[in-house]
PDB file of C-alpha atoms in Angstrom:
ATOM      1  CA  UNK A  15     -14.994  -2.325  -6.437  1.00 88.00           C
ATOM      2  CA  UNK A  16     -11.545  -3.527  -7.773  1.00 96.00           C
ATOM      3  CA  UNK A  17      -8.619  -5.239  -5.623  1.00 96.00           C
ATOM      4  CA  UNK A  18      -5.810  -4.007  -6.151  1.00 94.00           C
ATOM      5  CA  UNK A  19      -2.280  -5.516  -5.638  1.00 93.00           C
ATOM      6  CA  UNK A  20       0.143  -2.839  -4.929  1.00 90.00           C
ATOM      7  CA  UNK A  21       3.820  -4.793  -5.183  1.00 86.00           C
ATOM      8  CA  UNK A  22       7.363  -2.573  -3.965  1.00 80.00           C
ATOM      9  CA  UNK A  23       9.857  -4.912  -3.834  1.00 76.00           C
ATOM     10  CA  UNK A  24      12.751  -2.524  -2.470  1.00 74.00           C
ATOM     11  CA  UNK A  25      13.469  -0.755   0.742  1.00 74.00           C
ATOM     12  CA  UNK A  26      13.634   2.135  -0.296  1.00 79.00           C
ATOM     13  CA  UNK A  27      11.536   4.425   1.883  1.00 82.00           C
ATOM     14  CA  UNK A  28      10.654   7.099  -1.365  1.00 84.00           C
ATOM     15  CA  UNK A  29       9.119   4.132  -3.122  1.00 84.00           C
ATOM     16  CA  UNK A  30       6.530   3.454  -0.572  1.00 88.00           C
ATOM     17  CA  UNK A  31       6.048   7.224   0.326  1.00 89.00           C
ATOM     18  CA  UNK A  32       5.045   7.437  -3.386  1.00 89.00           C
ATOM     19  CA  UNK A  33       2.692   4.758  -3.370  1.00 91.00           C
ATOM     20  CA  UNK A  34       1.070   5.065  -0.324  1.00 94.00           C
ATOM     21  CA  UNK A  35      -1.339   8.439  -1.286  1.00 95.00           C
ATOM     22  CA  UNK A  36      -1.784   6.354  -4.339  1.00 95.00           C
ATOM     23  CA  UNK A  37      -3.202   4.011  -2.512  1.00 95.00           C
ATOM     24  CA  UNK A  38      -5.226   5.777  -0.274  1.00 97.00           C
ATOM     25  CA  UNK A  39      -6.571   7.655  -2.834  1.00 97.00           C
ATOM     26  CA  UNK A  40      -7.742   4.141  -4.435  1.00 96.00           C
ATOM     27  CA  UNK A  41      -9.350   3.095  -1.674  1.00 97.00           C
ATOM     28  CA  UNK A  42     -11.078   6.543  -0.655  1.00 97.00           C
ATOM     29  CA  UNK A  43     -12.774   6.058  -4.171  1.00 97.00           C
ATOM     30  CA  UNK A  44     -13.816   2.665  -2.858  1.00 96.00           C
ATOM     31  CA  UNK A  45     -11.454   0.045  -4.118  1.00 97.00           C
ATOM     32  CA  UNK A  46      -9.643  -2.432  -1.743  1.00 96.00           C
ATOM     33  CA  UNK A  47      -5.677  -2.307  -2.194  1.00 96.00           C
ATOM     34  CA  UNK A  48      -3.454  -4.699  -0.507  1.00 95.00           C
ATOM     35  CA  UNK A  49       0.286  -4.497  -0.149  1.00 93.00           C
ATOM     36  CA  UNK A  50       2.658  -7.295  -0.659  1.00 90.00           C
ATOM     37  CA  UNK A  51       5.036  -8.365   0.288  1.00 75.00           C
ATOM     38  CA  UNK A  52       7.050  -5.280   1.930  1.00 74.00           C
ATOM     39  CA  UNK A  53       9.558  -6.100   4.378  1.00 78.00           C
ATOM     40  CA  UNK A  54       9.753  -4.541   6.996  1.00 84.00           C
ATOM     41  CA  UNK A  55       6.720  -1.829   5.963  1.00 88.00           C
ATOM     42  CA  UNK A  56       3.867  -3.488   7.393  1.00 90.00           C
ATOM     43  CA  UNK A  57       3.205  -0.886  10.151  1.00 91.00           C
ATOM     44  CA  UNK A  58       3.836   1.627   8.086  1.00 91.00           C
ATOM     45  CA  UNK A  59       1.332   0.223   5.523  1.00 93.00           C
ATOM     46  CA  UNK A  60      -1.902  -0.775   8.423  1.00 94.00           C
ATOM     47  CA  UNK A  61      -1.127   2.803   9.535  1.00 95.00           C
ATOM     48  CA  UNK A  62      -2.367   4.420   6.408  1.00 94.00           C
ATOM     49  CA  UNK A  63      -5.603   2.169   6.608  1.00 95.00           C
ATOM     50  CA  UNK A  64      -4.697  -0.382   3.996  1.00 95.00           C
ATOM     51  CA  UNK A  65      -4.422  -4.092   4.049  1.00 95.00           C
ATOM     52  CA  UNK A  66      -0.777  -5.631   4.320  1.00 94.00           C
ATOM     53  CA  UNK A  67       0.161  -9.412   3.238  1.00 90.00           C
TER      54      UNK A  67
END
């Protein structure tokens, strides 16, 4: 299992929407992804099962 760092450092909504299958996809193979950093997208982020620092 790899930990992945997923880093969007804008706030722009399509940026996040893009990453966010990404990154369930990631860890519905198994790996452990963490957002950081994301004003202001943390709910958004725990919402779609991932982990949020």
């Amino acid at each position: 299992m790899t930990h992945f760092g997923a880093i969007c450092p804008t706030q722009f909504t399509g940026h996040l929407n893009t990453m966010l299958p990404l990154a369930q996809e990631l860890k519905r193979r198994g790996h452990r992804v963490t957002f950081i950093g994301i004003v202001g997208y943390e709910a958004k982020v725990l919402a779609a099962g991932l982990e949020y620092l």
